[in-house]
mmCIF file of C-alpha atoms and ligand atoms in Angstrom:
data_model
loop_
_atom_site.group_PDB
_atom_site.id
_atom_site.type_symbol
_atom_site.label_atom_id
_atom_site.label_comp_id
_atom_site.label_asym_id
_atom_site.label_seq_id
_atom_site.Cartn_x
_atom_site.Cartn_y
_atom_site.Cartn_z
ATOM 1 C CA UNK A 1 0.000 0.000 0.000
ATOM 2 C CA UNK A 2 1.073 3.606 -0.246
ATOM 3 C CA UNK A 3 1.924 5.024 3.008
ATOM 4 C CA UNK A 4 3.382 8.033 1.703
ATOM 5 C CA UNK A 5 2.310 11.691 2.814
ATOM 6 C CA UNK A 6 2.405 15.386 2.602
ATOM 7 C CA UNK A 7 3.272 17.669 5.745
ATOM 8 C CA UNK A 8 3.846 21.540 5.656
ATOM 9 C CA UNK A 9 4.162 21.421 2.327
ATOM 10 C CA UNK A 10 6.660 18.745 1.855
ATOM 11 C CA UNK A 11 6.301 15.117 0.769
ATOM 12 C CA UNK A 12 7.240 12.226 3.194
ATOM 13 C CA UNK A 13 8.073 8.697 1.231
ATOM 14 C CA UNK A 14 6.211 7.176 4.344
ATOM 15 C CA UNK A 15 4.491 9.070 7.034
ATOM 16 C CA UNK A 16 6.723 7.569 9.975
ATOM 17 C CA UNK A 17 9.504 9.902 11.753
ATOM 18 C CA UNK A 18 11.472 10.023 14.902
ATOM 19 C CA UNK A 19 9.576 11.687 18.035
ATOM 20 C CA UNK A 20 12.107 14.528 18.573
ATOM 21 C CA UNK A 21 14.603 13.467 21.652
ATOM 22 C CA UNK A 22 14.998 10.067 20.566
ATOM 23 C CA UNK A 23 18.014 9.528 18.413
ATOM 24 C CA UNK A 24 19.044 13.194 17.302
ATOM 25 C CA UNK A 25 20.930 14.657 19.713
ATOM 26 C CA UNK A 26 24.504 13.967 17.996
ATOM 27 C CA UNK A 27 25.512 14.277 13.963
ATOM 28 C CA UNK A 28 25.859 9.728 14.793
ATOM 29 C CA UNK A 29 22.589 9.617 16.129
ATOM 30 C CA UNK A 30 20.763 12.226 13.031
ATOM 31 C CA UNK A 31 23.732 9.735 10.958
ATOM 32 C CA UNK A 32 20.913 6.298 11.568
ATOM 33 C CA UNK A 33 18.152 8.014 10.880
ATOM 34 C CA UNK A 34 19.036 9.126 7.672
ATOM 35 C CA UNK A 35 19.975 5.732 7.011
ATOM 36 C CA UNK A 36 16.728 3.880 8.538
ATOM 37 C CA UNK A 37 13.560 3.594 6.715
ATOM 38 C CA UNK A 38 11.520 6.847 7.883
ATOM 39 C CA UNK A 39 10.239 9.060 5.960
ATOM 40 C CA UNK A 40 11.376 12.528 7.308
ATOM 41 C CA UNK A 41 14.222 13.020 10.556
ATOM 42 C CA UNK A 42 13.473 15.782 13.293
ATOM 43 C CA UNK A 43 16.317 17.342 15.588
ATOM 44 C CA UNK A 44 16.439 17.332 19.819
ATOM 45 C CA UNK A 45 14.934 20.116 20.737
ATOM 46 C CA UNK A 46 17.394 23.346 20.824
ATOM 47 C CA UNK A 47 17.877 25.886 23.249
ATOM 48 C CA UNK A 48 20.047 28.911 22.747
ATOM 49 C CA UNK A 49 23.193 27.254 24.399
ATOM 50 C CA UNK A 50 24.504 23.671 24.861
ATOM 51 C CA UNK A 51 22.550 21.675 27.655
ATOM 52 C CA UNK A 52 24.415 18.609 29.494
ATOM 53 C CA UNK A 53 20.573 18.093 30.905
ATOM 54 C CA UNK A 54 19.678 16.421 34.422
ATOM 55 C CA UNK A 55 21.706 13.648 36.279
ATOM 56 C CA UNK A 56 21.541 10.205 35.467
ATOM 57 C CA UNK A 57 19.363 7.539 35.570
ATOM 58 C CA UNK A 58 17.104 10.209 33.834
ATOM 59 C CA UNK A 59 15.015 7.261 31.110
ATOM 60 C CA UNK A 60 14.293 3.840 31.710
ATOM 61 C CA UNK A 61 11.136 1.563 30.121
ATOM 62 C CA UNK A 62 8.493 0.568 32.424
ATOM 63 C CA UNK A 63 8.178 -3.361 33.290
ATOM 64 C CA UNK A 64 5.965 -5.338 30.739
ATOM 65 C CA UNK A 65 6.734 -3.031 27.611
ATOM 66 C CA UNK A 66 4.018 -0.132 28.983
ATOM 67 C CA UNK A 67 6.071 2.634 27.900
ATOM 68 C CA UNK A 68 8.598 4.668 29.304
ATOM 69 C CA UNK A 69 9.387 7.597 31.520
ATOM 70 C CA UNK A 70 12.167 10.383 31.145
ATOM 71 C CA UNK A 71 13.139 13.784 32.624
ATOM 72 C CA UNK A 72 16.496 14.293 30.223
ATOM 73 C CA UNK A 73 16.106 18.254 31.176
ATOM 74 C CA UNK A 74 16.829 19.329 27.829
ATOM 75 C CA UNK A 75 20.016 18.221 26.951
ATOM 76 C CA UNK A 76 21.362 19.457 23.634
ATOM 77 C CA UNK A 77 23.896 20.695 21.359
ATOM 78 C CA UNK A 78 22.992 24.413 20.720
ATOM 79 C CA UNK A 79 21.254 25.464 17.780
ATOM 80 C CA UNK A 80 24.040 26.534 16.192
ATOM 81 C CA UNK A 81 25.109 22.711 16.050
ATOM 82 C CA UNK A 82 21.850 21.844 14.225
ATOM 83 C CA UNK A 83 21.980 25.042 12.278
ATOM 84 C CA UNK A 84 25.407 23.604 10.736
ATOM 85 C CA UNK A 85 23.758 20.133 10.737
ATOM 86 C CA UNK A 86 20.997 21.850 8.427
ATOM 87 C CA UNK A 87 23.028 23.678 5.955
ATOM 88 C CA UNK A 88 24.942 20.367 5.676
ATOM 89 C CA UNK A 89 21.837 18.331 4.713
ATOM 90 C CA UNK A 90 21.093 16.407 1.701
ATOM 91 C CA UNK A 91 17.486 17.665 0.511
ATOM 92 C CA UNK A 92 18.053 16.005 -2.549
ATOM 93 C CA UNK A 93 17.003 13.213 -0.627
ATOM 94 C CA UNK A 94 13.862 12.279 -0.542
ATOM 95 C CA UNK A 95 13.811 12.116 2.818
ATOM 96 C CA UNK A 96 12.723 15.555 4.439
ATOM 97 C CA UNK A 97 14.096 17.975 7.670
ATOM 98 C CA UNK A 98 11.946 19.339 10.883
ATOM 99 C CA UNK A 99 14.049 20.877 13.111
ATOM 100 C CA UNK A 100 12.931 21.178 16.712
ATOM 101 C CA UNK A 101 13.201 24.396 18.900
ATOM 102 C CA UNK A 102 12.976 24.894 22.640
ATOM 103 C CA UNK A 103 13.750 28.038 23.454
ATOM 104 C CA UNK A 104 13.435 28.562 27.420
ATOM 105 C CA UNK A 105 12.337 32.379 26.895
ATOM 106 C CA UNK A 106 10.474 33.915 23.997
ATOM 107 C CA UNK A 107 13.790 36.205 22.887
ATOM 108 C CA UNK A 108 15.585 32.869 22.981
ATOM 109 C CA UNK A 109 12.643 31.396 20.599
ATOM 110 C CA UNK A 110 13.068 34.335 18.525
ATOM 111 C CA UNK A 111 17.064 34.323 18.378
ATOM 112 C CA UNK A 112 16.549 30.978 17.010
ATOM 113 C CA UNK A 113 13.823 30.957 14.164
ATOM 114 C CA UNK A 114 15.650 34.590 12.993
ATOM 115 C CA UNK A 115 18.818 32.471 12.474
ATOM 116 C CA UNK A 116 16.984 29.192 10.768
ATOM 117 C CA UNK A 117 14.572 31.977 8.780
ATOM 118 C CA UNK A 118 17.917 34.022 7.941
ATOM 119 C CA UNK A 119 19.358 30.511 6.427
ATOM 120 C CA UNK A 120 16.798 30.159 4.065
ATOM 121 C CA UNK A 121 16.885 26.560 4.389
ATOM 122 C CA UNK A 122 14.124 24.257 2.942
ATOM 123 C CA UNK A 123 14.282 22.123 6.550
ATOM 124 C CA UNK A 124 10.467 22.744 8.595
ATOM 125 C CA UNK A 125 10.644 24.264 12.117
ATOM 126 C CA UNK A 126 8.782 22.606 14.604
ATOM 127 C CA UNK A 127 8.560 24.921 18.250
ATOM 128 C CA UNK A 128 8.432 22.563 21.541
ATOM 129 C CA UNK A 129 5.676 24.034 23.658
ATOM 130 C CA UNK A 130 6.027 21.287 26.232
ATOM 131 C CA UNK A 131 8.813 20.131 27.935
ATOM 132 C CA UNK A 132 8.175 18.967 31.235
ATOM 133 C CA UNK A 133 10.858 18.047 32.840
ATOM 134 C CA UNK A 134 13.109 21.748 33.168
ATOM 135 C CA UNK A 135 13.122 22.410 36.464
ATOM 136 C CA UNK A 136 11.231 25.836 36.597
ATOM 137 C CA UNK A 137 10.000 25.894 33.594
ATOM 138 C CA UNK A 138 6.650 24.870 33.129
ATOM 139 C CA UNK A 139 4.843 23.666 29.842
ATOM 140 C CA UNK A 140 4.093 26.787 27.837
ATOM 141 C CA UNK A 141 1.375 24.245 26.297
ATOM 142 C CA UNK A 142 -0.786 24.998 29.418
ATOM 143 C CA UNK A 143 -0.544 28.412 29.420
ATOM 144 C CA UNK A 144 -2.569 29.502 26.623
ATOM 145 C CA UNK A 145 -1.764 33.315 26.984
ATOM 146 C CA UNK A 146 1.974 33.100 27.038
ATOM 147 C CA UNK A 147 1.619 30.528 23.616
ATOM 148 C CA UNK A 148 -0.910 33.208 21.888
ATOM 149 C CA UNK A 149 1.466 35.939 22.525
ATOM 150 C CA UNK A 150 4.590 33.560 21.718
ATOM 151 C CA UNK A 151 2.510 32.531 18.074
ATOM 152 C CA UNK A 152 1.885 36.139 17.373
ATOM 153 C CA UNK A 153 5.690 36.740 17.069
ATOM 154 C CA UNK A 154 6.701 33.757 15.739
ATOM 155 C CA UNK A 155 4.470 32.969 13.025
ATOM 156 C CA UNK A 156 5.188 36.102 10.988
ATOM 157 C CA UNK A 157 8.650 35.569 11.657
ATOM 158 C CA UNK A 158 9.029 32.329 10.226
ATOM 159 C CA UNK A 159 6.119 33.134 7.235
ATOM 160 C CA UNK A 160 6.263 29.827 6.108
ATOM 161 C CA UNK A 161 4.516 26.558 6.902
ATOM 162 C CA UNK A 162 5.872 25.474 10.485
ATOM 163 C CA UNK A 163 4.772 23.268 13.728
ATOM 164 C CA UNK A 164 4.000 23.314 17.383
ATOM 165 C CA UNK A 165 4.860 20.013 19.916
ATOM 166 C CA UNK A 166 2.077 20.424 22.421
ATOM 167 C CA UNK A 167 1.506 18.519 25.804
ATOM 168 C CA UNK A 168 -1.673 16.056 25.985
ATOM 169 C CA UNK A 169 -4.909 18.078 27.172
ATOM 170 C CA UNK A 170 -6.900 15.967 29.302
ATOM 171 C CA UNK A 171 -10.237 18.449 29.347
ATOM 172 C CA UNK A 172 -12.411 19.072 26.648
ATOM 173 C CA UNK A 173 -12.215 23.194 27.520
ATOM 174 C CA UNK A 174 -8.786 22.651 26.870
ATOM 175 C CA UNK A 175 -8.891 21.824 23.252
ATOM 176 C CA UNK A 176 -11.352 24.411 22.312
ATOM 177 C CA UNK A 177 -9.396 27.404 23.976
ATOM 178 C CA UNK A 178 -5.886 25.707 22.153
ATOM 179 C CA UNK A 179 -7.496 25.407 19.218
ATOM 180 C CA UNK A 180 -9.085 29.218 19.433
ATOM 181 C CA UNK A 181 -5.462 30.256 19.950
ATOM 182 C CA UNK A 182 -4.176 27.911 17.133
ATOM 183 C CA UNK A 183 -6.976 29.003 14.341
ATOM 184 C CA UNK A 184 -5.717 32.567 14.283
ATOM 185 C CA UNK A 185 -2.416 31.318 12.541
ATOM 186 C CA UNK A 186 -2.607 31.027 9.119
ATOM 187 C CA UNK A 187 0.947 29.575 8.255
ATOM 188 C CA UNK A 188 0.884 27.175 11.880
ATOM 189 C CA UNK A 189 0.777 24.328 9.009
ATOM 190 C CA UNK A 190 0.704 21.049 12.023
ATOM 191 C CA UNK A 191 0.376 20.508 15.533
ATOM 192 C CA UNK A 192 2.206 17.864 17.223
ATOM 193 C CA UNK A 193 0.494 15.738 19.676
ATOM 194 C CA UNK A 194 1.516 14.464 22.271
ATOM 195 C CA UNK A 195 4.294 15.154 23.868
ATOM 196 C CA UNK A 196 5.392 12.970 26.949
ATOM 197 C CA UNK A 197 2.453 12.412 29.926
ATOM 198 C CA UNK A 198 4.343 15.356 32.315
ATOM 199 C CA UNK A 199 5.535 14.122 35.741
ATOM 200 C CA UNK A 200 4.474 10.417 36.609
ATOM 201 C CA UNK A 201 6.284 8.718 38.970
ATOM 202 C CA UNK A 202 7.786 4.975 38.673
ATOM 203 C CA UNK A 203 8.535 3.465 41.695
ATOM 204 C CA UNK A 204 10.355 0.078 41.986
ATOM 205 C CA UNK A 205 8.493 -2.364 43.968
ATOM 206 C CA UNK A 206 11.383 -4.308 45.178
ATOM 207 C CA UNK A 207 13.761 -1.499 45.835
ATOM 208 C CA UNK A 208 11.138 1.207 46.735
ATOM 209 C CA UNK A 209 13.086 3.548 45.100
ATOM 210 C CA UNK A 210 12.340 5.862 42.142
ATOM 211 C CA UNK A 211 13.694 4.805 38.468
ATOM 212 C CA UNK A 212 15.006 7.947 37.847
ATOM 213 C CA UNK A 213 16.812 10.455 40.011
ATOM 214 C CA UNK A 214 15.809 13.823 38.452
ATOM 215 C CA UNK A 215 13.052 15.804 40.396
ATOM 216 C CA UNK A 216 12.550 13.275 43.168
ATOM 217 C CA UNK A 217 11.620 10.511 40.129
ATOM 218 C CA UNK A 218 8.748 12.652 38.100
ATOM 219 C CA UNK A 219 9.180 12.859 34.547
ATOM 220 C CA UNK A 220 7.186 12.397 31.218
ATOM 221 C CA UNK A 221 5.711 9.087 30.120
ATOM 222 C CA UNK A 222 5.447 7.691 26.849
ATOM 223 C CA UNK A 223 4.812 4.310 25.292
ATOM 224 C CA UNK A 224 1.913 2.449 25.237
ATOM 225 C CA UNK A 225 -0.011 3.415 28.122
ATOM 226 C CA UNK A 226 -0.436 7.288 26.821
ATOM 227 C CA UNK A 227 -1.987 5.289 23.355
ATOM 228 C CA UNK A 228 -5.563 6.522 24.084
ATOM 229 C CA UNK A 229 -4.176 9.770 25.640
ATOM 230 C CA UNK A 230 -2.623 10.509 22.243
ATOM 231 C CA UNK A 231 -5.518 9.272 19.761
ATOM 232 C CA UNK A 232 -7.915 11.797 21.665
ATOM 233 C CA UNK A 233 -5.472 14.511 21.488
ATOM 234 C CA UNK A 234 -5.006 14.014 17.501
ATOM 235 C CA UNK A 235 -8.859 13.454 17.045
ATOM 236 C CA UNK A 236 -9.557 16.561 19.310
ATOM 237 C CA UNK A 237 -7.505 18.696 17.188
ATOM 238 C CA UNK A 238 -8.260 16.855 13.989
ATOM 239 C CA UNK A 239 -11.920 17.902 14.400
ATOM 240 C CA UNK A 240 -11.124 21.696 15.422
ATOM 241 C CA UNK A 241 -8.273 22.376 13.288
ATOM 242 C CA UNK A 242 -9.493 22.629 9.917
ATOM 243 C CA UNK A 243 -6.727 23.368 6.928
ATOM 244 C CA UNK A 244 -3.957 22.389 9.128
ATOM 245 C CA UNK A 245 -2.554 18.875 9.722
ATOM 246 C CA UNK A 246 -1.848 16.790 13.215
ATOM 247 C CA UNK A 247 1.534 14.961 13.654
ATOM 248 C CA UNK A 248 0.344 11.621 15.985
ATOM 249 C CA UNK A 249 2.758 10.645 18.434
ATOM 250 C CA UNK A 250 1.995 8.602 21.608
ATOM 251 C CA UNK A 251 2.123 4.368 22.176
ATOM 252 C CA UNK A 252 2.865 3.453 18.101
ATOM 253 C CA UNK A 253 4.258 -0.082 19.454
ATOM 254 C CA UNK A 254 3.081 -1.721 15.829
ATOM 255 C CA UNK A 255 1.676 -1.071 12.466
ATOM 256 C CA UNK A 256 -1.650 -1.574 14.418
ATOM 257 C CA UNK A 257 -1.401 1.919 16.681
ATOM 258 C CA UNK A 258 0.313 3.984 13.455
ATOM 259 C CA UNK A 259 -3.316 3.044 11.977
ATOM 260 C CA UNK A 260 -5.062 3.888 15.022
ATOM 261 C CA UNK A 261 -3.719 7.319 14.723
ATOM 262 C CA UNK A 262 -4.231 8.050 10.989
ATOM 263 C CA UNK A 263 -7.735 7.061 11.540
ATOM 264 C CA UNK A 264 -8.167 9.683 14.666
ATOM 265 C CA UNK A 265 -6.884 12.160 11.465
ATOM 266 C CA UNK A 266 -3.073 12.174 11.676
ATOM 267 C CA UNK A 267 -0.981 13.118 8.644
ATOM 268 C CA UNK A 268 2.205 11.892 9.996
ATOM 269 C CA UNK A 269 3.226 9.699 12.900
ATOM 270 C CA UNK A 270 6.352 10.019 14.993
ATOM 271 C CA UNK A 271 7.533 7.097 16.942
ATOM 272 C CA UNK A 272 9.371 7.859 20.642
ATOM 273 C CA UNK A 273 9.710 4.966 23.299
ATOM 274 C CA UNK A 274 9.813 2.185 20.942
ATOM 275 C CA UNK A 275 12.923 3.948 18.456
ATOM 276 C CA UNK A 276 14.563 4.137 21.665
ATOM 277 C CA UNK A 277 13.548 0.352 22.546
ATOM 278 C CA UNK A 278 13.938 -1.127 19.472
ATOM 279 C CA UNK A 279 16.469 1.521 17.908
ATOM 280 C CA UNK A 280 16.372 2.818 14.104
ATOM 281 C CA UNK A 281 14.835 -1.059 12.127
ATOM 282 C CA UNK A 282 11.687 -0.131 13.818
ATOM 283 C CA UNK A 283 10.539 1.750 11.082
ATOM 284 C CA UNK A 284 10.917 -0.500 8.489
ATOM 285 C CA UNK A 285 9.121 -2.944 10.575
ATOM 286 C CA UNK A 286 5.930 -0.454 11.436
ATOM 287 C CA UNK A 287 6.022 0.580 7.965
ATOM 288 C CA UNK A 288 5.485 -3.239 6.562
ATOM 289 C CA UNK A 289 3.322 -4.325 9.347
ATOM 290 C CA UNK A 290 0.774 -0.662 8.228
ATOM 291 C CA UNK A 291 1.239 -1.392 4.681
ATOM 292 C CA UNK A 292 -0.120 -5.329 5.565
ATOM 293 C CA UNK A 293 -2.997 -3.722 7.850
ATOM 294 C CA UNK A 294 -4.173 -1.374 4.875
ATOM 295 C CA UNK A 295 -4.155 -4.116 2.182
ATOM 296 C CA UNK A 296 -6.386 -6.483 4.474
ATOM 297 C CA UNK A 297 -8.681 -3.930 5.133
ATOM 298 C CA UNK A 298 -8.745 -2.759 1.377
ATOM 299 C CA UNK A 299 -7.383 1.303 1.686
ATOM 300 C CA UNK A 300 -4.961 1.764 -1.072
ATOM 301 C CA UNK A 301 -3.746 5.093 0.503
ATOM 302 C CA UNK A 302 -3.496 7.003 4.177
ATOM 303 C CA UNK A 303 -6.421 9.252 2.679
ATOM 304 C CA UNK A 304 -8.616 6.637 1.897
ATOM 305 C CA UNK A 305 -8.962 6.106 6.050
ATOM 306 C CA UNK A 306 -7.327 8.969 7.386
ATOM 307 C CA UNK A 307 -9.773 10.807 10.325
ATOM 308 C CA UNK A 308 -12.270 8.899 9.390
ATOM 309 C CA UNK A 309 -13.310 6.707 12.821
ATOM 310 C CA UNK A 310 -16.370 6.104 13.391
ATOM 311 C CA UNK A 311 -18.665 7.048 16.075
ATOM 312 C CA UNK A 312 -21.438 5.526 18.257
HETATM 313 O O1 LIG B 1 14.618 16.704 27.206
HETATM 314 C C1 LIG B 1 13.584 16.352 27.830
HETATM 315 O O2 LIG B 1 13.584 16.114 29.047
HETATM 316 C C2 LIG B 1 12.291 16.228 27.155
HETATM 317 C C3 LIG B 1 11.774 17.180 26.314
HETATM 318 BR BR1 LIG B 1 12.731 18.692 25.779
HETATM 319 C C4 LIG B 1 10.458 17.027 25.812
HETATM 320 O O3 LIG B 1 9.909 17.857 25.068
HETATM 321 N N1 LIG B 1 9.761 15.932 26.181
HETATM 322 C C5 LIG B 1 10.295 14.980 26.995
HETATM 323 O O4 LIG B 1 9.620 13.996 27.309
HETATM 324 N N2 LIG B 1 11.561 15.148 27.481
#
């Protein structure tokens, strides 16, 4: 089947990509994913300056392949280091760019998009709105004020087709106010959802101590159990985001959940926890095992099915 897509503007062989953080910190780590089977490659999140992140143990998978939890704190190169990494790239490959940005202050934010906009680069800028794990800092994602005012300066900087990475919304007044905020962009293209479930805990039963040290052992979960967390976040803004596109990112363990989410109306689908799990071949698996799922059920294309689930 043809699992190929369009996002921002730009065509995707196959609509499966890294979840940003998971193998593209480092040129080695952006180095596998250009040579795995996705169809597009996204950058760690940037910040102004280089980030060594939080202390170690700071990720670990949950018992019985659940998911995950993480507070990495932002670690990163510097923007400058996937600036270079940009101007470097191959875009005669078919194989497209997002770059992700985390500025921790809006003049950081704009610093950043000036230099990527300045670069004239065909790459497609995707602006993290929800890290939780810096201490201090808390998701912008749930503070719908400070991401209006942050969209009103960044949109017309950038002009062209870019993205947001927002946190799950668990509350159905929280998707219409995001989405109010989000219609009033023209050239927002997609929004990326979800980013890691802020702040669990895991606690080992044996030990009855925390699996990671950061924050007293709160950090974001991914991975299978945020599956229906995710679909409902895509499908939410799916239905109140007309004319712009939703990247679905939350518990794709198999062909069977990258489905789930094209059918709750994602254009793309980025894979986190299980990359990290299973490292770069699980795309080439995901994409065989949707490709067998769509020919069963008949759908020659990701349009043929895409937002279309069905209600009671
Ligand atoms: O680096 C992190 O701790 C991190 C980030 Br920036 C993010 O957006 N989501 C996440 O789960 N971890």
């Amino acid at each position: 089947a043809d699992i190929s897509t369009t996002l921002a503007g730009v065509k995707l062989p196959n609509l499966l990509f890294n979840a940003s953080g998971v193998c593209c910190q480092t040129e080695a780590d952006l180095k596998l994913m250009v040579e795995s089977e996705s169809g597009a490659l996204i950058t760690k999140s940037a910040t102004v300056e280089q980030r060594d992140g939080n202390p170690a143990p700071r990720y670990t998978p949950l018992p019985n392949g659940i998911g995950s939890i993480n507070s990495m704190g932002l670690p990163n190169e510097g923007y400058e280091y996937y600036l270079e990494y940009a101007k470097k790239y191959d875009y005669n490959s078919e194989k497209p760019l997002f770059i992700s940005l985390s500025g921790l202050s809006l003049d950081d934010n704009v610093k950043m998009c000036k230099a990527f906009v300045d670069a004239k680069l065909p790459c497609v800028l995707e602006i993290n709105y929800s890290c939780p794990n810096v201490p201090g800092k808390p998701q912008m994602g749930y503070d719908m004020e400070a991401m209006e005012k942050s969209l009103s300066v960044l949109a017309p900087l950038i002009k062209k087709p870019f993205g947001i990475k927002l946190p799950p919304y668990f509350d159905i007044a929280h998707f219409d106010q995001a989405a109010a905020v989000f219609n009033k962009f023209d050239n927002l293209a997609f929004v990326t959802c979800i980013n890691s479930v802020g702040n669990g805990l895991a606690i080992d039963f044996v030990t009855e101590q925390a699996l990671i040290k950061p924050k007293d052992g709160f950090g974001g979960l991914g991975g299978l159990m945020v599956l229906n967390t995710a679909l409902a976040n895509v499908n939410a803004f799916h239905r109140r985001l007309p004319g712009k596109q939703i990247v679905g990112v939350g518990g794709v363990v198999s062909g069977k959940e990258a489905f789930l989410h094209v059918l709750a109306g994602a254009s793309a689908v980025q894979i986190g926890t299980m990359l990290k799990e299973e490292g770069p071949g699980v795309f080439a698996r995901i994409a065989k095992e949707l490709s067998d799922i769509m020919v069963a059920k008949g759908y020659k294309t990701l349009e043929d099915f895409r937002g279309k689930v069905k209600t009671l």
